């Protein structure tokens, strides 16, 4: 059988490159998800996931993460996690619990300490500066505080056909204390069924969770649709409904992979994502929404784009 991974945003690529090497050597999808997401969580320049993630409105880093095993539907999740180095690892551990598999707030650190997970101050100087600059800007203009957010979400299939998925996020920048997005919510931020495939989302959690879009994508794949058709139908149908009934729809981007390693993407904003399979070297793509409502245009990210990205995320903050 084949293996592969798909993940949201450029930041996921190094993680999936390392994890798919392991998958090529017979590694499990569960381990691939945890290892790859940990790499994203540990990199201090990714400001929307793990260490270096941007804080909430009171200057505190609160992280959401989830893990799902597509063989048996086990799910573990954390929300509002503080001071835990790798929320994804705790979420994976929680997925083995029969009870209490979704923990929020102070309970996450208590559980993590008891289970021997590493603790760490997750607020970097850089994130603190970005936060205080934004507070300044907000006092001078009516800028929305909720710009600039990106969840890492990944789906993996291993050589035995076993599938898993995971998410990790600092949620919306300047979110209210205790605010939880879609990322740790089953069916919204993620869903996987090894007999079908998996999907994961990034964008405005408050809107994504209204449509349970990850579940809907997997359900549609289960009716026989290819991942591209399923994810596109799930996203556009719901985005159109929201536009019609509420007058607006937030940013939505989803990636999907089936248990054959075929994949698809849907988005209503410019969106980068990463894929690696048995037949495809780890590749970073850019997706642009189609104006006619059709499938997005997908192109391989140019070296120029990658260089500009790296310069931007590591540029000194005044
Ligand atoms: N979906 C995340 C949230 O609302 C943020 C993001 O993916 O950009 O918490």
CSV table of C-alpha atoms and ligand atoms in Angstrom, one decimal:
chain,number,residue,atom,x,y,z
A,1,UNK,CA,0.0,0.0,0.0
A,2,UNK,CA,1.0,3.6,-0.5
A,3,UNK,CA,1.8,6.3,2.1
A,4,UNK,CA,1.4,10.0,2.2
A,5,UNK,CA,0.7,13.2,4.2
A,6,UNK,CA,-1.0,16.5,3.4
A,7,UNK,CA,-0.9,19.5,5.7
A,8,UNK,CA,-2.0,23.1,5.9
A,9,UNK,CA,0.5,26.0,5.3
A,10,UNK,CA,4.1,26.2,4.3
A,11,UNK,CA,5.2,25.7,7.9
A,12,UNK,CA,4.2,22.0,7.8
A,13,UNK,CA,6.6,21.0,5.1
A,14,UNK,CA,9.8,20.2,7.1
A,15,UNK,CA,7.7,18.2,9.5
A,16,UNK,CA,6.0,16.1,6.8
A,17,UNK,CA,9.3,15.7,4.9
A,18,UNK,CA,10.8,14.1,8.0
A,19,UNK,CA,7.7,12.1,8.9
A,20,UNK,CA,7.2,10.6,5.4
A,21,UNK,CA,10.8,9.3,5.5
A,22,UNK,CA,9.6,7.3,8.5
A,23,UNK,CA,6.4,6.3,6.7
A,24,UNK,CA,8.5,5.0,3.8
A,25,UNK,CA,10.4,2.8,6.3
A,26,UNK,CA,7.1,1.4,7.7
A,27,UNK,CA,6.4,4.0,10.4
A,28,UNK,CA,2.8,4.4,11.6
A,29,UNK,CA,0.5,7.3,10.7
A,30,UNK,CA,0.0,8.0,14.4
A,31,UNK,CA,3.7,8.6,14.9
A,32,UNK,CA,4.0,10.6,11.7
A,33,UNK,CA,1.3,13.0,12.8
A,34,UNK,CA,2.8,13.6,16.3
A,35,UNK,CA,6.4,13.9,15.1
A,36,UNK,CA,5.6,16.3,12.2
A,37,UNK,CA,3.3,18.5,14.3
A,38,UNK,CA,5.9,18.6,17.1
A,39,UNK,CA,8.4,20.0,14.6
A,40,UNK,CA,6.0,22.9,13.8
A,41,UNK,CA,5.3,23.5,17.5
A,42,UNK,CA,9.0,23.7,18.3
A,43,UNK,CA,10.0,26.2,15.7
A,44,UNK,CA,9.9,29.6,17.3
A,45,UNK,CA,9.3,31.7,14.2
A,46,UNK,CA,5.9,30.1,13.4
A,47,UNK,CA,3.7,32.6,15.2
A,48,UNK,CA,0.5,30.6,15.1
A,49,UNK,CA,1.5,27.3,16.5
A,50,UNK,CA,3.2,26.1,19.7
A,51,UNK,CA,6.4,27.8,21.0
A,52,UNK,CA,6.4,31.4,19.7
A,53,UNK,CA,2.6,31.3,19.1
A,54,UNK,CA,0.9,34.7,19.5
A,55,UNK,CA,-0.9,35.3,22.8
A,56,UNK,CA,-4.5,36.1,23.6
A,57,UNK,CA,-5.7,39.6,24.5
A,58,UNK,CA,-4.2,39.4,28.0
A,59,UNK,CA,-0.8,38.4,26.7
A,60,UNK,CA,-1.1,34.7,27.5
A,61,UNK,CA,-0.3,31.9,25.1
A,62,UNK,CA,-3.3,29.5,25.0
A,63,UNK,CA,-3.0,26.6,22.6
A,64,UNK,CA,-5.5,24.2,21.1
A,65,UNK,CA,-4.6,20.8,19.6
A,66,UNK,CA,-6.2,17.5,18.7
A,67,UNK,CA,-5.3,14.0,17.5
A,68,UNK,CA,-7.5,11.4,15.8
A,69,UNK,CA,-6.8,7.8,15.0
A,70,UNK,CA,-8.8,6.8,11.9
A,71,UNK,CA,-8.6,3.0,12.7
A,72,UNK,CA,-10.8,3.1,15.8
A,73,UNK,CA,-12.0,6.8,15.9
A,74,UNK,CA,-10.0,7.5,19.1
A,75,UNK,CA,-9.8,11.3,19.7
A,76,UNK,CA,-7.8,13.3,22.2
A,77,UNK,CA,-7.8,17.1,22.4
A,78,UNK,CA,-6.7,20.0,24.5
A,79,UNK,CA,-7.9,23.6,24.5
A,80,UNK,CA,-6.5,26.7,26.2
A,81,UNK,CA,-3.3,24.7,27.1
A,82,UNK,CA,-0.8,26.8,28.9
A,83,UNK,CA,2.9,26.0,29.5
A,84,UNK,CA,2.9,22.6,27.8
A,85,UNK,CA,5.7,22.3,25.3
A,86,UNK,CA,3.9,20.0,22.8
A,87,UNK,CA,0.1,20.1,23.0
A,88,UNK,CA,-0.1,17.6,20.1
A,89,UNK,CA,1.7,14.9,22.1
A,90,UNK,CA,-0.7,15.4,25.0
A,91,UNK,CA,-3.7,15.2,22.7
A,92,UNK,CA,-2.4,11.9,21.3
A,93,UNK,CA,-1.9,10.6,24.8
A,94,UNK,CA,-5.5,11.6,25.7
A,95,UNK,CA,-6.8,9.8,22.7
A,96,UNK,CA,-6.0,6.5,24.5
A,97,UNK,CA,-8.2,7.5,27.5
A,98,UNK,CA,-11.6,5.9,27.7
A,99,UNK,CA,-12.9,8.9,29.7
A,100,UNK,CA,-11.7,12.5,30.0
A,101,UNK,CA,-10.2,12.6,26.5
A,102,UNK,CA,-10.7,16.3,25.9
A,103,UNK,CA,-9.2,18.6,28.6
A,104,UNK,CA,-9.3,22.4,28.7
A,105,UNK,CA,-7.5,25.2,30.7
A,106,UNK,CA,-5.5,24.4,33.8
A,107,UNK,CA,-6.4,20.8,33.6
A,108,UNK,CA,-4.2,20.4,30.6
A,109,UNK,CA,-1.0,21.3,32.4
A,110,UNK,CA,-2.0,19.2,35.4
A,111,UNK,CA,-2.5,16.2,33.2
A,112,UNK,CA,0.7,16.8,31.2
A,113,UNK,CA,2.8,17.1,34.4
A,114,UNK,CA,1.3,14.0,35.9
A,115,UNK,CA,2.0,12.1,32.6
A,116,UNK,CA,5.6,13.4,32.4
A,117,UNK,CA,5.3,15.7,29.5
A,118,UNK,CA,7.8,18.6,29.1
A,119,UNK,CA,6.6,22.0,30.3
A,120,UNK,CA,7.9,25.3,28.9
A,121,UNK,CA,7.1,29.0,28.9
A,122,UNK,CA,5.5,29.3,25.4
A,123,UNK,CA,5.7,33.1,25.1
A,124,UNK,CA,8.8,34.2,23.2
A,125,UNK,CA,10.2,37.8,23.4
A,126,UNK,CA,9.3,38.1,19.7
A,127,UNK,CA,5.6,37.1,20.2
A,128,UNK,CA,5.4,39.5,23.2
A,129,UNK,CA,6.7,42.3,21.0
A,130,UNK,CA,4.2,41.5,18.2
A,131,UNK,CA,1.4,41.5,20.8
A,132,UNK,CA,2.4,44.9,22.4
A,133,UNK,CA,2.8,46.4,18.9
A,134,UNK,CA,-0.7,45.2,18.1
A,135,UNK,CA,-2.1,46.7,21.3
A,136,UNK,CA,-0.6,50.0,20.3
A,137,UNK,CA,-2.0,49.8,16.7
A,138,UNK,CA,-5.4,49.0,18.1
A,139,UNK,CA,-5.4,52.0,20.3
A,140,UNK,CA,-4.6,54.2,17.3
A,141,UNK,CA,-7.0,52.6,14.7
A,142,UNK,CA,-10.0,50.4,14.5
A,143,UNK,CA,-8.0,47.6,13.0
A,144,UNK,CA,-9.5,44.1,13.6
A,145,UNK,CA,-7.5,42.4,16.3
A,146,UNK,CA,-8.3,39.0,14.7
A,147,UNK,CA,-6.0,39.1,11.7
A,148,UNK,CA,-3.1,36.7,11.2
A,149,UNK,CA,-3.8,33.2,12.3
A,150,UNK,CA,-2.9,29.8,10.9
A,151,UNK,CA,-3.5,26.4,12.2
A,152,UNK,CA,-1.3,23.5,11.3
A,153,UNK,CA,-3.5,20.5,10.4
A,154,UNK,CA,-2.2,17.2,8.9
A,155,UNK,CA,-3.6,14.0,7.6
A,156,UNK,CA,-1.4,10.9,7.1
A,157,UNK,CA,-1.8,7.4,5.6
A,158,UNK,CA,0.8,4.7,6.3
A,159,UNK,CA,1.8,1.6,4.3
A,160,UNK,CA,-0.7,-0.5,6.2
A,161,UNK,CA,-3.6,1.8,5.2
A,162,UNK,CA,-3.9,3.2,8.7
A,163,UNK,CA,-4.8,6.9,8.8
A,164,UNK,CA,-4.5,9.6,11.5
A,165,UNK,CA,-4.8,13.3,11.7
A,166,UNK,CA,-3.9,16.2,14.0
A,167,UNK,CA,-4.1,19.9,14.5
A,168,UNK,CA,-2.2,22.5,16.6
A,169,UNK,CA,-2.9,26.2,16.9
A,170,UNK,CA,-2.6,29.3,19.0
A,171,UNK,CA,-6.0,30.2,17.6
A,172,UNK,CA,-6.9,33.8,16.7
A,173,UNK,CA,-4.3,36.4,17.7
A,174,UNK,CA,-5.8,38.6,20.4
A,175,UNK,CA,-8.6,36.1,21.1
A,176,UNK,CA,-10.5,36.4,24.4
A,177,UNK,CA,-9.1,34.5,27.3
A,178,UNK,CA,-10.6,31.0,27.1
A,179,UNK,CA,-11.7,31.3,23.5
A,180,UNK,CA,-11.6,28.0,21.7
A,181,UNK,CA,-11.6,27.6,17.9
A,182,UNK,CA,-12.4,24.8,15.6
A,183,UNK,CA,-9.0,23.1,15.7
A,184,UNK,CA,-9.6,20.8,18.7
A,185,UNK,CA,-13.2,20.1,17.7
A,186,UNK,CA,-13.9,16.8,16.0
A,187,UNK,CA,-15.6,17.1,12.7
A,188,UNK,CA,-14.8,20.8,12.4
A,189,UNK,CA,-11.0,21.2,12.6
A,190,UNK,CA,-10.3,17.6,11.7
A,191,UNK,CA,-11.7,14.2,11.0
A,192,UNK,CA,-10.3,10.9,9.7
A,193,UNK,CA,-11.6,7.4,9.0
A,194,UNK,CA,-9.0,4.9,7.7
A,195,UNK,CA,-11.6,3.1,5.6
A,196,UNK,CA,-12.2,6.4,3.7
A,197,UNK,CA,-9.8,9.3,4.3
A,198,UNK,CA,-9.2,12.4,6.4
A,199,UNK,CA,-9.5,16.2,6.3
A,200,UNK,CA,-8.4,19.2,8.3
A,201,UNK,CA,-9.2,22.9,8.3
A,202,UNK,CA,-7.7,26.3,8.9
A,203,UNK,CA,-9.4,29.7,8.9
A,204,UNK,CA,-12.0,31.4,11.0
A,205,UNK,CA,-12.9,28.9,13.6
A,206,UNK,CA,-16.2,30.5,14.5
A,207,UNK,CA,-17.4,29.9,11.0
A,208,UNK,CA,-15.7,26.6,10.3
A,209,UNK,CA,-17.3,25.0,13.3
A,210,UNK,CA,-20.8,26.0,12.0
A,211,UNK,CA,-20.4,23.6,9.1
A,212,UNK,CA,-18.4,20.7,10.5
A,213,UNK,CA,-16.5,20.9,7.3
A,214,UNK,CA,-13.8,18.2,8.0
A,215,UNK,CA,-16.5,15.6,8.8
A,216,UNK,CA,-18.5,16.6,5.8
A,217,UNK,CA,-15.5,16.2,3.5
A,218,UNK,CA,-14.8,12.7,4.8
A,219,UNK,CA,-18.5,11.8,4.5
A,220,UNK,CA,-18.5,12.9,0.9
A,221,UNK,CA,-15.3,10.9,0.2
A,222,UNK,CA,-17.2,8.0,1.7
A,223,UNK,CA,-19.9,8.4,-1.0
A,224,UNK,CA,-17.2,7.8,-3.6
A,225,UNK,CA,-16.0,11.3,-4.4
A,226,UNK,CA,-12.4,11.9,-5.0
A,227,UNK,CA,-10.7,14.1,-2.3
A,228,UNK,CA,-10.7,17.2,-4.6
A,229,UNK,CA,-14.4,16.9,-5.4
A,230,UNK,CA,-15.3,16.1,-1.8
A,231,UNK,CA,-13.4,19.0,-0.2
A,232,UNK,CA,-14.5,21.5,-2.8
A,233,UNK,CA,-18.2,20.5,-2.5
A,234,UNK,CA,-18.1,20.5,1.3
A,235,UNK,CA,-16.5,24.0,1.5
A,236,UNK,CA,-18.3,25.8,-1.3
A,237,UNK,CA,-21.8,24.5,-0.4
A,238,UNK,CA,-21.4,25.7,3.2
A,239,UNK,CA,-19.6,28.9,2.3
A,240,UNK,CA,-22.5,29.8,-0.1
A,241,UNK,CA,-25.0,29.0,2.6
A,242,UNK,CA,-23.3,31.2,5.1
A,243,UNK,CA,-23.1,34.1,2.6
A,244,UNK,CA,-26.8,33.7,1.8
A,245,UNK,CA,-28.0,33.3,5.3
A,246,UNK,CA,-25.6,35.4,7.4
A,247,UNK,CA,-24.3,37.8,4.7
A,248,UNK,CA,-20.7,36.8,5.3
A,249,UNK,CA,-18.3,33.9,5.5
A,250,UNK,CA,-14.8,33.9,7.1
A,251,UNK,CA,-11.6,32.5,5.6
A,252,UNK,CA,-11.9,28.8,5.0
A,253,UNK,CA,-9.0,26.5,3.8
A,254,UNK,CA,-9.2,22.7,3.9
A,255,UNK,CA,-7.0,19.8,2.8
A,256,UNK,CA,-8.0,16.2,2.4
A,257,UNK,CA,-6.4,12.9,1.6
A,258,UNK,CA,-8.0,9.5,1.0
A,259,UNK,CA,-6.6,6.1,2.0
A,260,UNK,CA,-5.0,5.7,-1.4
A,261,UNK,CA,-2.9,8.9,-0.9
A,262,UNK,CA,-5.0,10.9,-3.4
A,263,UNK,CA,-5.5,14.5,-2.2
A,264,UNK,CA,-7.5,17.7,-2.7
A,265,UNK,CA,-7.7,21.3,-1.4
A,266,UNK,CA,-10.4,23.9,-1.1
A,267,UNK,CA,-10.0,27.5,-0.1
A,268,UNK,CA,-11.6,30.9,-0.4
A,269,UNK,CA,-8.3,32.8,0.2
A,270,UNK,CA,-4.8,32.4,-1.0
A,271,UNK,CA,-3.4,29.4,0.9
A,272,UNK,CA,-0.2,27.4,1.1
A,273,UNK,CA,-0.1,23.7,1.9
A,274,UNK,CA,2.4,20.8,1.7
A,275,UNK,CA,2.1,17.3,0.4
A,276,UNK,CA,4.4,14.3,0.4
A,277,UNK,CA,3.5,10.8,-0.9
A,278,UNK,CA,5.3,7.7,-2.1
A,279,UNK,CA,5.3,9.3,-5.6
A,280,UNK,CA,5.8,12.9,-4.7
A,281,UNK,CA,8.7,14.5,-2.9
A,282,UNK,CA,7.7,16.9,-0.1
A,283,UNK,CA,6.3,19.9,-2.1
A,284,UNK,CA,4.9,23.2,-1.1
A,285,UNK,CA,1.9,24.5,-3.1
A,286,UNK,CA,0.0,27.7,-3.3
A,287,UNK,CA,-3.8,27.5,-3.9
A,288,UNK,CA,-5.8,30.4,-5.2
A,289,UNK,CA,-9.6,30.4,-5.2
A,290,UNK,CA,-11.2,30.3,-8.6
A,291,UNK,CA,-13.4,33.3,-9.4
A,292,UNK,CA,-16.0,31.1,-11.1
A,293,UNK,CA,-16.5,28.9,-8.0
A,294,UNK,CA,-14.6,26.0,-9.6
A,295,UNK,CA,-11.6,24.2,-8.2
A,296,UNK,CA,-8.7,26.4,-6.9
A,297,UNK,CA,-5.7,27.0,-9.1
A,298,UNK,CA,-2.8,25.1,-7.6
A,299,UNK,CA,0.9,25.8,-8.3
A,300,UNK,CA,4.2,24.8,-6.8
A,301,UNK,CA,5.6,27.6,-4.6
A,302,UNK,CA,8.5,29.3,-6.4
A,303,UNK,CA,11.9,29.7,-4.8
A,304,UNK,CA,11.3,33.4,-4.7
A,305,UNK,CA,8.1,32.9,-2.8
A,306,UNK,CA,9.8,30.6,-0.3
A,307,UNK,CA,12.7,33.0,0.2
A,308,UNK,CA,10.3,35.9,0.8
A,309,UNK,CA,8.4,33.8,3.3
A,310,UNK,CA,11.5,32.9,5.3
A,311,UNK,CA,12.7,36.5,5.3
A,312,UNK,CA,9.3,37.7,6.4
A,313,UNK,CA,8.8,35.3,9.3
A,314,UNK,CA,12.4,35.9,10.7
A,315,UNK,CA,12.5,39.7,10.1
A,316,UNK,CA,13.4,41.6,13.3
A,317,UNK,CA,10.4,43.1,15.1
A,318,UNK,CA,10.8,46.7,16.0
B,1,LIG,N1,-9.0,27.9,12.9
B,1,LIG,C1,-8.2,28.5,13.9
B,1,LIG,C2,-9.0,29.1,15.0
B,1,LIG,O1,-10.1,29.6,14.7
B,1,LIG,C3,-7.3,29.6,13.4
B,1,LIG,C4,-6.7,29.3,12.0
B,1,LIG,O2,-6.6,28.2,11.5
B,1,LIG,O3,-6.3,30.2,11.3
B,1,LIG,O4,-8.7,29.0,16.1
